[in-house]
Amino acid sequence: MMKTIDRLSYGNKLRAVSPMWKCGFAALLLLIAYVAHPWIQLLIFLWMLIWLIGYAAIPAKQVALMLGASCLFFIGSLPALIIEVRNMDFGHEMAHGIVLFSLSHWTIYMNLTSLMSAGQLLIRIMACVSASFFVILTTPMSELFQVMKVLRVPTLVLEIMMITYRFLFLLSDTAHDMYTAQQSRGGQSGFAGKIRDTATLIARLFVKTMQRYQGLTNGLISRGFTDELRLPPYVKKAVPERYKVEACMGVAVLVILECWIRWG
């Protein structure tokens, strides 16, 4: 997934657009999506799909897979949001809903009010996630680090983020190499074998990754590392007038619609 995101961020058609403008645009939409009504959030989600699939030329399949993967956490929390348990012996009134299961004096049912709230929450999540993906999938991580440096993010925080970003790729590559080595030796076969080999892989993964990380550290020191990771200077990039006009008009329409729904 990380390598796919990295590849898309370098190969999309919005790559040459100013990263500062893209971050500001996405942050504004994220703020609107967080406080707006569900209909406005749905419009933001659809608008972001147009930017990602239409303007950035990112494959719709990749966008759908990433959005779906992001919603897995929401799906995992659905039972706690929409399912309720009541003991009828204590006079608990069951709210309007659909009974799923009854055992003795206990009733498990789906609350329709909570179901509607979960639907509204899903729309908000999709709007906010799509606005975040607009930055993630159209801007390389190196440019995001430069934007954060311009915005005066503390140097220590930036260095930790850069080292962690690099460390994740080391972890992924090491896990892939170890998994391939196990398969080439007849491992990862059968359910019991997969459990055993996966446990062995996890146990040895940390040691192997730390060895590669130590090699990375030695490489930095040999190249004159002085306790500070320096970023190349931020270079301003142009923003096509069409994008500026469309972004301003779109945000204005969203704000007007939200005001009309809220106070109209």
PDB file of C-alpha atoms in Angstrom:
ATOM      1  CA  MET A   1       0.000   0.000   0.000  1.00  0.00           C
ATOM      2  CA  MET A   2       2.782   2.453   0.903  1.00  0.00           C
ATOM      3  CA  LYS A   3       4.654   1.836  -2.330  1.00  0.00           C
ATOM      4  CA  THR A   4       1.432   2.275  -4.293  1.00  0.00           C
ATOM      5  CA  ILE A   5       0.766   5.624  -2.609  1.00  0.00           C
ATOM      6  CA  ASP A   6       4.350   6.706  -3.254  1.00  0.00           C
ATOM      7  CA  ARG A   7       4.095   5.724  -6.930  1.00  0.00           C
ATOM      8  CA  LEU A   8       0.783   7.535  -7.408  1.00  0.00           C
ATOM      9  CA  SER A   9       2.017  10.679  -5.677  1.00  0.00           C
ATOM     10  CA  TYR A  10       4.874  10.971  -8.184  1.00  0.00           C
ATOM     11  CA  GLY A  11       2.970   9.939 -11.300  1.00  0.00           C
ATOM     12  CA  ASN A  12      -0.314  11.869 -11.120  1.00  0.00           C
ATOM     13  CA  LYS A  13      -1.237  14.842 -13.316  1.00  0.00           C
ATOM     14  CA  LEU A  14      -1.413  17.261 -10.352  1.00  0.00           C
ATOM     15  CA  ARG A  15       2.208  16.541  -9.425  1.00  0.00           C
ATOM     16  CA  ALA A  16       3.407  19.905 -10.788  1.00  0.00           C
ATOM     17  CA  VAL A  17       0.789  21.964  -8.908  1.00  0.00           C
ATOM     18  CA  SER A  18       1.972  23.890  -5.852  1.00  0.00           C
ATOM     19  CA  PRO A  19       1.994  21.575  -2.810  1.00  0.00           C
ATOM     20  CA  MET A  20       1.276  24.537  -0.519  1.00  0.00           C
ATOM     21  CA  TRP A  21      -1.897  25.320  -2.485  1.00  0.00           C
ATOM     22  CA  LYS A  22      -3.003  21.687  -2.442  1.00  0.00           C
ATOM     23  CA  CYS A  23      -2.473  21.438   1.312  1.00  0.00           C
ATOM     24  CA  GLY A  24      -4.365  24.670   1.954  1.00  0.00           C
ATOM     25  CA  PHE A  25      -7.226  23.629  -0.321  1.00  0.00           C
ATOM     26  CA  ALA A  26      -7.521  20.205   1.326  1.00  0.00           C
ATOM     27  CA  ALA A  27      -7.314  21.706   4.835  1.00  0.00           C
ATOM     28  CA  LEU A  28     -10.159  24.117   4.040  1.00  0.00           C
ATOM     29  CA  LEU A  29     -12.336  21.327   2.664  1.00  0.00           C
ATOM     30  CA  LEU A  30     -11.483  19.148   5.647  1.00  0.00           C
ATOM     31  CA  LEU A  31     -12.670  21.899   8.001  1.00  0.00           C
ATOM     32  CA  ILE A  32     -15.905  22.368   6.050  1.00  0.00           C
ATOM     33  CA  ALA A  33     -16.509  18.615   5.909  1.00  0.00           C
ATOM     34  CA  TYR A  34     -16.082  18.321   9.669  1.00  0.00           C
ATOM     35  CA  VAL A  35     -18.737  20.905  10.575  1.00  0.00           C
ATOM     36  CA  ALA A  36     -21.123  20.747   7.592  1.00  0.00           C
ATOM     37  CA  HIS A  37     -24.365  18.855   7.150  1.00  0.00           C
ATOM     38  CA  PRO A  38     -24.389  15.392   5.501  1.00  0.00           C
ATOM     39  CA  TRP A  39     -25.556  16.704   2.111  1.00  0.00           C
ATOM     40  CA  ILE A  40     -22.635  19.138   1.970  1.00  0.00           C
ATOM     41  CA  GLN A  41     -20.256  16.394   3.062  1.00  0.00           C
ATOM     42  CA  LEU A  42     -21.551  14.182   0.273  1.00  0.00           C
ATOM     43  CA  LEU A  43     -20.923  16.967  -2.259  1.00  0.00           C
ATOM     44  CA  ILE A  44     -17.364  17.363  -0.940  1.00  0.00           C
ATOM     45  CA  PHE A  45     -16.775  13.632  -1.313  1.00  0.00           C
ATOM     46  CA  LEU A  46     -18.026  13.616  -4.912  1.00  0.00           C
ATOM     47  CA  TRP A  47     -16.030  16.757  -5.725  1.00  0.00           C
ATOM     48  CA  MET A  48     -12.848  15.194  -4.369  1.00  0.00           C
ATOM     49  CA  LEU A  49     -13.446  12.122  -6.523  1.00  0.00           C
ATOM     50  CA  ILE A  50     -13.556  14.418  -9.557  1.00  0.00           C
ATOM     51  CA  TRP A  51     -10.218  15.964  -8.555  1.00  0.00           C
ATOM     52  CA  LEU A  52      -8.587  12.597  -7.876  1.00  0.00           C
ATOM     53  CA  ILE A  53      -9.933  10.534 -10.758  1.00  0.00           C
ATOM     54  CA  GLY A  54     -10.574  13.275 -13.319  1.00  0.00           C
ATOM     55  CA  TYR A  55      -7.852  15.880 -12.823  1.00  0.00           C
ATOM     56  CA  ALA A  56      -5.093  13.814 -11.180  1.00  0.00           C
ATOM     57  CA  ALA A  57      -5.851  10.775 -13.411  1.00  0.00           C
ATOM     58  CA  ILE A  58      -5.541   8.334 -10.524  1.00  0.00           C
ATOM     59  CA  PRO A  59      -7.184   4.979 -11.374  1.00  0.00           C
ATOM     60  CA  ALA A  60     -10.668   4.688  -9.899  1.00  0.00           C
ATOM     61  CA  LYS A  61      -9.855   1.164  -8.685  1.00  0.00           C
ATOM     62  CA  GLN A  62      -6.933   2.425  -6.592  1.00  0.00           C
ATOM     63  CA  VAL A  63      -9.027   5.221  -5.110  1.00  0.00           C
ATOM     64  CA  ALA A  64     -11.844   2.803  -4.255  1.00  0.00           C
ATOM     65  CA  LEU A  65      -9.445   0.318  -2.629  1.00  0.00           C
ATOM     66  CA  MET A  66      -7.825   2.981  -0.454  1.00  0.00           C
ATOM     67  CA  LEU A  67     -11.138   4.503   0.576  1.00  0.00           C
ATOM     68  CA  GLY A  68     -12.442   1.045   1.398  1.00  0.00           C
ATOM     69  CA  ALA A  69      -9.352   0.202   3.434  1.00  0.00           C
ATOM     70  CA  SER A  70      -9.768   3.449   5.391  1.00  0.00           C
ATOM     71  CA  CYS A  71     -13.369   2.538   6.226  1.00  0.00           C
ATOM     72  CA  LEU A  72     -12.408  -0.804   7.784  1.00  0.00           C
ATOM     73  CA  PHE A  73     -11.913   0.884  11.158  1.00  0.00           C
ATOM     74  CA  PHE A  74     -15.406   2.372  10.901  1.00  0.00           C
ATOM     75  CA  ILE A  75     -16.867  -1.027   9.980  1.00  0.00           C
ATOM     76  CA  GLY A  76     -15.160  -2.543  13.008  1.00  0.00           C
ATOM     77  CA  SER A  77     -16.851  -0.007  15.278  1.00  0.00           C
ATOM     78  CA  LEU A  78     -20.340  -0.469  13.779  1.00  0.00           C
ATOM     79  CA  PRO A  79     -21.552  -3.115  16.275  1.00  0.00           C
ATOM     80  CA  ALA A  80     -20.843  -0.773  19.185  1.00  0.00           C
ATOM     81  CA  LEU A  81     -22.699   2.048  17.405  1.00  0.00           C
ATOM     82  CA  ILE A  82     -25.893   0.367  16.223  1.00  0.00           C
ATOM     83  CA  ILE A  83     -26.418  -2.743  18.394  1.00  0.00           C
ATOM     84  CA  GLU A  84     -27.908  -2.464  21.871  1.00  0.00           C
ATOM     85  CA  VAL A  85     -28.710  -4.985  24.596  1.00  0.00           C
ATOM     86  CA  ARG A  86     -31.662  -4.627  26.978  1.00  0.00           C
ATOM     87  CA  ASN A  87     -32.843  -6.650  29.975  1.00  0.00           C
ATOM     88  CA  MET A  88     -36.621  -6.505  29.910  1.00  0.00           C
ATOM     89  CA  ASP A  89     -36.940  -7.683  33.539  1.00  0.00           C
ATOM     90  CA  PHE A  90     -35.851  -4.270  34.783  1.00  0.00           C
ATOM     91  CA  GLY A  91     -38.460  -2.397  32.762  1.00  0.00           C
ATOM     92  CA  HIS A  92     -36.053  -1.110  30.142  1.00  0.00           C
ATOM     93  CA  GLU A  93     -37.965   0.204  27.178  1.00  0.00           C
ATOM     94  CA  MET A  94     -36.638  -0.900  23.831  1.00  0.00           C
ATOM     95  CA  ALA A  95     -36.164   1.969  21.418  1.00  0.00           C
ATOM     96  CA  HIS A  96     -37.570   1.703  17.918  1.00  0.00           C
ATOM     97  CA  GLY A  97     -35.452  -0.835  16.105  1.00  0.00           C
ATOM     98  CA  ILE A  98     -35.069  -4.320  14.642  1.00  0.00           C
ATOM     99  CA  VAL A  99     -34.781  -7.274  17.018  1.00  0.00           C
ATOM    100  CA  LEU A 100     -31.829  -9.454  16.093  1.00  0.00           C
ATOM    101  CA  PHE A 101     -31.799 -12.017  18.889  1.00  0.00           C
ATOM    102  CA  SER A 102     -33.682 -12.760  22.113  1.00  0.00           C
ATOM    103  CA  LEU A 103     -32.497 -15.052  24.889  1.00  0.00           C
ATOM    104  CA  SER A 104     -34.494 -15.414  28.087  1.00  0.00           C
ATOM    105  CA  HIS A 105     -35.021 -11.839  29.302  1.00  0.00           C
ATOM    106  CA  TRP A 106     -32.273 -10.313  27.187  1.00  0.00           C
ATOM    107  CA  THR A 107     -32.939  -8.727  23.815  1.00  0.00           C
ATOM    108  CA  ILE A 108     -30.309  -7.736  21.250  1.00  0.00           C
ATOM    109  CA  TYR A 109     -31.616  -5.308  18.685  1.00  0.00           C
ATOM    110  CA  MET A 110     -30.508  -2.770  16.105  1.00  0.00           C
ATOM    111  CA  ASN A 111     -31.438   0.797  17.012  1.00  0.00           C
ATOM    112  CA  LEU A 112     -32.694   2.616  13.914  1.00  0.00           C
ATOM    113  CA  THR A 113     -31.770   6.032  15.340  1.00  0.00           C
ATOM    114  CA  SER A 114     -28.216   4.849  15.920  1.00  0.00           C
ATOM    115  CA  LEU A 115     -28.196   3.379  12.415  1.00  0.00           C
ATOM    116  CA  MET A 116     -29.048   6.780  10.943  1.00  0.00           C
ATOM    117  CA  SER A 117     -26.327   8.400  13.071  1.00  0.00           C
ATOM    118  CA  ALA A 118     -23.836   5.784  11.843  1.00  0.00           C
ATOM    119  CA  GLY A 119     -24.791   6.592   8.243  1.00  0.00           C
ATOM    120  CA  GLN A 120     -24.199  10.293   8.823  1.00  0.00           C
ATOM    121  CA  LEU A 121     -20.879   9.479  10.483  1.00  0.00           C
ATOM    122  CA  LEU A 122     -19.871   7.376   7.467  1.00  0.00           C
ATOM    123  CA  ILE A 123     -20.589  10.285   5.104  1.00  0.00           C
ATOM    124  CA  ARG A 124     -18.471  12.611   7.263  1.00  0.00           C
ATOM    125  CA  ILE A 125     -15.626  10.092   7.352  1.00  0.00           C
ATOM    126  CA  MET A 126     -15.711   9.651   3.577  1.00  0.00           C
ATOM    127  CA  ALA A 127     -15.645  13.411   3.009  1.00  0.00           C
ATOM    128  CA  CYS A 128     -12.741  13.967   5.404  1.00  0.00           C
ATOM    129  CA  VAL A 129     -10.776  10.973   4.124  1.00  0.00           C
ATOM    130  CA  SER A 130     -11.228  11.993   0.480  1.00  0.00           C
ATOM    131  CA  ALA A 131      -9.948  15.491   1.271  1.00  0.00           C
ATOM    132  CA  SER A 132      -6.920  13.948   2.986  1.00  0.00           C
ATOM    133  CA  PHE A 133      -6.304  11.604   0.068  1.00  0.00           C
ATOM    134  CA  PHE A 134      -6.274  14.595  -2.252  1.00  0.00           C
ATOM    135  CA  VAL A 135      -3.009  15.642  -0.608  1.00  0.00           C
ATOM    136  CA  ILE A 136      -1.614  12.164   0.019  1.00  0.00           C
ATOM    137  CA  LEU A 137      -2.115  10.850  -3.515  1.00  0.00           C
ATOM    138  CA  THR A 138      -1.087  13.991  -5.410  1.00  0.00           C
ATOM    139  CA  THR A 139       1.891  15.238  -3.392  1.00  0.00           C
ATOM    140  CA  PRO A 140       5.133  13.321  -2.732  1.00  0.00           C
ATOM    141  CA  MET A 141       6.149  12.977   0.886  1.00  0.00           C
ATOM    142  CA  SER A 142       9.339  14.953   0.317  1.00  0.00           C
ATOM    143  CA  GLU A 143       7.282  17.988  -0.745  1.00  0.00           C
ATOM    144  CA  LEU A 144       4.972  17.569   2.236  1.00  0.00           C
ATOM    145  CA  PHE A 145       8.028  17.727   4.499  1.00  0.00           C
ATOM    146  CA  GLN A 146       9.046  20.964   2.772  1.00  0.00           C
ATOM    147  CA  VAL A 147       5.562  22.412   3.277  1.00  0.00           C
ATOM    148  CA  MET A 148       5.686  21.524   6.969  1.00  0.00           C
ATOM    149  CA  LYS A 149       9.076  23.187   7.252  1.00  0.00           C
ATOM    150  CA  VAL A 150       7.692  26.384   5.675  1.00  0.00           C
ATOM    151  CA  LEU A 151       4.807  26.223   8.177  1.00  0.00           C
ATOM    152  CA  ARG A 152       7.353  26.230  11.035  1.00  0.00           C
ATOM    153  CA  VAL A 153       6.841  22.663  12.207  1.00  0.00           C
ATOM    154  CA  PRO A 154       9.539  21.959  14.858  1.00  0.00           C
ATOM    155  CA  THR A 155      12.719  20.489  13.409  1.00  0.00           C
ATOM    156  CA  LEU A 156      12.708  17.581  15.853  1.00  0.00           C
ATOM    157  CA  VAL A 157       9.201  16.570  14.770  1.00  0.00           C
ATOM    158  CA  LEU A 158      10.205  16.717  11.096  1.00  0.00           C
ATOM    159  CA  GLU A 159      13.287  14.582  11.686  1.00  0.00           C
ATOM    160  CA  ILE A 160      11.277  11.956  13.563  1.00  0.00           C
ATOM    161  CA  MET A 161       8.725  11.868  10.747  1.00  0.00           C
ATOM    162  CA  MET A 162      11.396  11.504   8.061  1.00  0.00           C
ATOM    163  CA  ILE A 163      13.209   8.726   9.920  1.00  0.00           C
ATOM    164  CA  THR A 164       9.921   6.917  10.597  1.00  0.00           C
ATOM    165  CA  TYR A 165       8.911   7.236   6.946  1.00  0.00           C
ATOM    166  CA  ARG A 166      12.191   5.692   5.827  1.00  0.00           C
ATOM    167  CA  PHE A 167      12.002   3.042   8.565  1.00  0.00           C
ATOM    168  CA  LEU A 168       8.574   1.872   7.352  1.00  0.00           C
ATOM    169  CA  PHE A 169      10.010   1.046   3.926  1.00  0.00           C
ATOM    170  CA  LEU A 170      12.871  -0.843   5.549  1.00  0.00           C
ATOM    171  CA  LEU A 171      10.376  -2.803   7.629  1.00  0.00           C
ATOM    172  CA  SER A 172       8.238  -3.617   4.599  1.00  0.00           C
ATOM    173  CA  ASP A 173      11.199  -4.704   2.455  1.00  0.00           C
ATOM    174  CA  THR A 174      12.644  -6.844   5.242  1.00  0.00           C
ATOM    175  CA  ALA A 175       9.315  -8.578   5.880  1.00  0.00           C
ATOM    176  CA  HIS A 176       8.897  -9.262   2.153  1.00  0.00           C
ATOM    177  CA  ASP A 177      12.411 -10.687   1.813  1.00  0.00           C
ATOM    178  CA  MET A 178      11.978 -12.953   4.859  1.00  0.00           C
ATOM    179  CA  TYR A 179       8.570 -14.157   3.640  1.00  0.00           C
ATOM    180  CA  THR A 180      10.013 -14.960   0.204  1.00  0.00           C
ATOM    181  CA  ALA A 181      12.899 -16.834   1.827  1.00  0.00           C
ATOM    182  CA  GLN A 182      10.483 -18.930   3.878  1.00  0.00           C
ATOM    183  CA  GLN A 183       8.418 -19.806   0.801  1.00  0.00           C
ATOM    184  CA  SER A 184      11.520 -20.803  -1.181  1.00  0.00           C
ATOM    185  CA  ARG A 185      12.427 -23.256   1.609  1.00  0.00           C
ATOM    186  CA  GLY A 186       9.001 -24.888   1.652  1.00  0.00           C
ATOM    187  CA  GLY A 187       7.521 -22.769   4.420  1.00  0.00           C
ATOM    188  CA  GLN A 188       4.144 -21.038   4.627  1.00  0.00           C
ATOM    189  CA  SER A 189       2.328 -24.251   3.596  1.00  0.00           C
ATOM    190  CA  GLY A 190      -0.773 -25.430   5.407  1.00  0.00           C
ATOM    191  CA  PHE A 191      -2.645 -23.646   8.152  1.00  0.00           C
ATOM    192  CA  ALA A 192      -0.429 -24.837  11.010  1.00  0.00           C
ATOM    193  CA  GLY A 193       2.699 -24.174   8.983  1.00  0.00           C
ATOM    194  CA  LYS A 194       1.600 -20.633   8.165  1.00  0.00           C
ATOM    195  CA  ILE A 195       0.931 -19.904  11.832  1.00  0.00           C
ATOM    196  CA  ARG A 196       4.306 -21.295  12.885  1.00  0.00           C
ATOM    197  CA  ASP A 197       6.289 -19.595  10.110  1.00  0.00           C
ATOM    198  CA  THR A 198       4.528 -16.278  10.605  1.00  0.00           C
ATOM    199  CA  ALA A 199       5.341 -16.365  14.309  1.00  0.00           C
ATOM    200  CA  THR A 200       8.994 -17.047  13.457  1.00  0.00           C
ATOM    201  CA  LEU A 201       8.985 -14.218  10.906  1.00  0.00           C
ATOM    202  CA  ILE A 202       7.600 -11.737  13.432  1.00  0.00           C
ATOM    203  CA  ALA A 203      10.135 -12.802  16.063  1.00  0.00           C
ATOM    204  CA  ARG A 204      13.081 -12.303  13.712  1.00  0.00           C
ATOM    205  CA  LEU A 205      11.737  -9.304  11.856  1.00  0.00           C
ATOM    206  CA  PHE A 206      12.638  -6.780  14.540  1.00  0.00           C
ATOM    207  CA  VAL A 207      16.243  -7.968  14.812  1.00  0.00           C
ATOM    208  CA  LYS A 208      16.701  -8.021  11.041  1.00  0.00           C
ATOM    209  CA  THR A 209      15.143  -4.577  10.633  1.00  0.00           C
ATOM    210  CA  MET A 210      17.320  -3.071  13.361  1.00  0.00           C
ATOM    211  CA  GLN A 211      20.386  -4.433  11.587  1.00  0.00           C
ATOM    212  CA  ARG A 212      19.339  -2.687   8.366  1.00  0.00           C
ATOM    213  CA  TYR A 213      18.513   0.448  10.324  1.00  0.00           C
ATOM    214  CA  GLN A 214      21.998   0.390  11.827  1.00  0.00           C
ATOM    215  CA  GLY A 215      23.381   0.198   8.303  1.00  0.00           C
ATOM    216  CA  LEU A 216      21.284   3.233   7.370  1.00  0.00           C
ATOM    217  CA  THR A 217      22.647   5.097  10.373  1.00  0.00           C
ATOM    218  CA  ASN A 218      26.228   4.241   9.452  1.00  0.00           C
ATOM    219  CA  GLY A 219      25.555   5.448   5.927  1.00  0.00           C
ATOM    220  CA  LEU A 220      24.310   8.816   7.235  1.00  0.00           C
ATOM    221  CA  ILE A 221      27.360   9.219   9.463  1.00  0.00           C
ATOM    222  CA  SER A 222      29.740   8.358   6.615  1.00  0.00           C
ATOM    223  CA  ARG A 223      28.108  11.112   4.527  1.00  0.00           C
ATOM    224  CA  GLY A 224      28.688  13.794   7.146  1.00  0.00           C
ATOM    225  CA  PHE A 225      25.511  13.589   9.230  1.00  0.00           C
ATOM    226  CA  THR A 226      25.654  16.294  11.918  1.00  0.00           C
ATOM    227  CA  ASP A 227      22.516  15.513  13.984  1.00  0.00           C
ATOM    228  CA  GLU A 228      20.323  17.441  11.564  1.00  0.00           C
ATOM    229  CA  LEU A 229      18.521  16.144   8.483  1.00  0.00           C
ATOM    230  CA  ARG A 230      18.496  18.966   5.954  1.00  0.00           C
ATOM    231  CA  LEU A 231      15.714  19.363   3.443  1.00  0.00           C
ATOM    232  CA  PRO A 232      16.127  20.997   0.041  1.00  0.00           C
ATOM    233  CA  PRO A 233      14.698  24.522  -0.063  1.00  0.00           C
ATOM    234  CA  TYR A 234      11.016  24.884  -0.879  1.00  0.00           C
ATOM    235  CA  VAL A 235      10.434  25.870  -4.502  1.00  0.00           C
ATOM    236  CA  LYS A 236       7.224  27.683  -5.336  1.00  0.00           C
ATOM    237  CA  LYS A 237       5.166  26.140  -8.105  1.00  0.00           C
ATOM    238  CA  ALA A 238       2.453  27.664 -10.243  1.00  0.00           C
ATOM    239  CA  VAL A 239      -1.240  26.890  -9.924  1.00  0.00           C
ATOM    240  CA  PRO A 240      -3.294  26.950 -13.150  1.00  0.00           C
ATOM    241  CA  GLU A 241      -5.911  29.687 -13.156  1.00  0.00           C
ATOM    242  CA  ARG A 242      -8.584  27.139 -13.941  1.00  0.00           C
ATOM    243  CA  TYR A 243      -7.896  25.304 -10.685  1.00  0.00           C
ATOM    244  CA  LYS A 244      -7.869  28.530  -8.679  1.00  0.00           C
ATOM    245  CA  VAL A 245     -11.207  29.676 -10.109  1.00  0.00           C
ATOM    246  CA  GLU A 246     -12.844  26.286  -9.705  1.00  0.00           C
ATOM    247  CA  ALA A 247     -11.588  25.892  -6.127  1.00  0.00           C
ATOM    248  CA  CYS A 248     -12.784  29.371  -5.089  1.00  0.00           C
ATOM    249  CA  MET A 249     -16.170  28.951  -6.736  1.00  0.00           C
ATOM    250  CA  GLY A 250     -16.629  25.454  -5.312  1.00  0.00           C
ATOM    251  CA  VAL A 251     -15.774  26.496  -1.763  1.00  0.00           C
ATOM    252  CA  ALA A 252     -18.055  29.520  -2.054  1.00  0.00           C
ATOM    253  CA  VAL A 253     -20.946  27.333  -3.236  1.00  0.00           C
ATOM    254  CA  LEU A 254     -20.380  24.875  -0.390  1.00  0.00           C
ATOM    255  CA  VAL A 255     -20.346  27.646   2.222  1.00  0.00           C
ATOM    256  CA  ILE A 256     -23.485  29.261   0.776  1.00  0.00           C
ATOM    257  CA  LEU A 257     -25.336  25.936   0.725  1.00  0.00           C
ATOM    258  CA  GLU A 258     -24.285  25.188   4.291  1.00  0.00           C
ATOM    259  CA  CYS A 259     -25.479  28.609   5.476  1.00  0.00           C
ATOM    260  CA  TRP A 260     -28.768  28.133   3.635  1.00  0.00           C
ATOM    261  CA  ILE A 261     -29.325  24.695   5.228  1.00  0.00           C
ATOM    262  CA  ARG A 262     -28.295  25.874   8.689  1.00  0.00           C
ATOM    263  CA  TRP A 263     -30.140  29.213   8.837  1.00  0.00           C
ATOM    264  CA  GLY A 264     -32.393  29.249   5.783  1.00  0.00           C
TER     265      GLY A 264
END
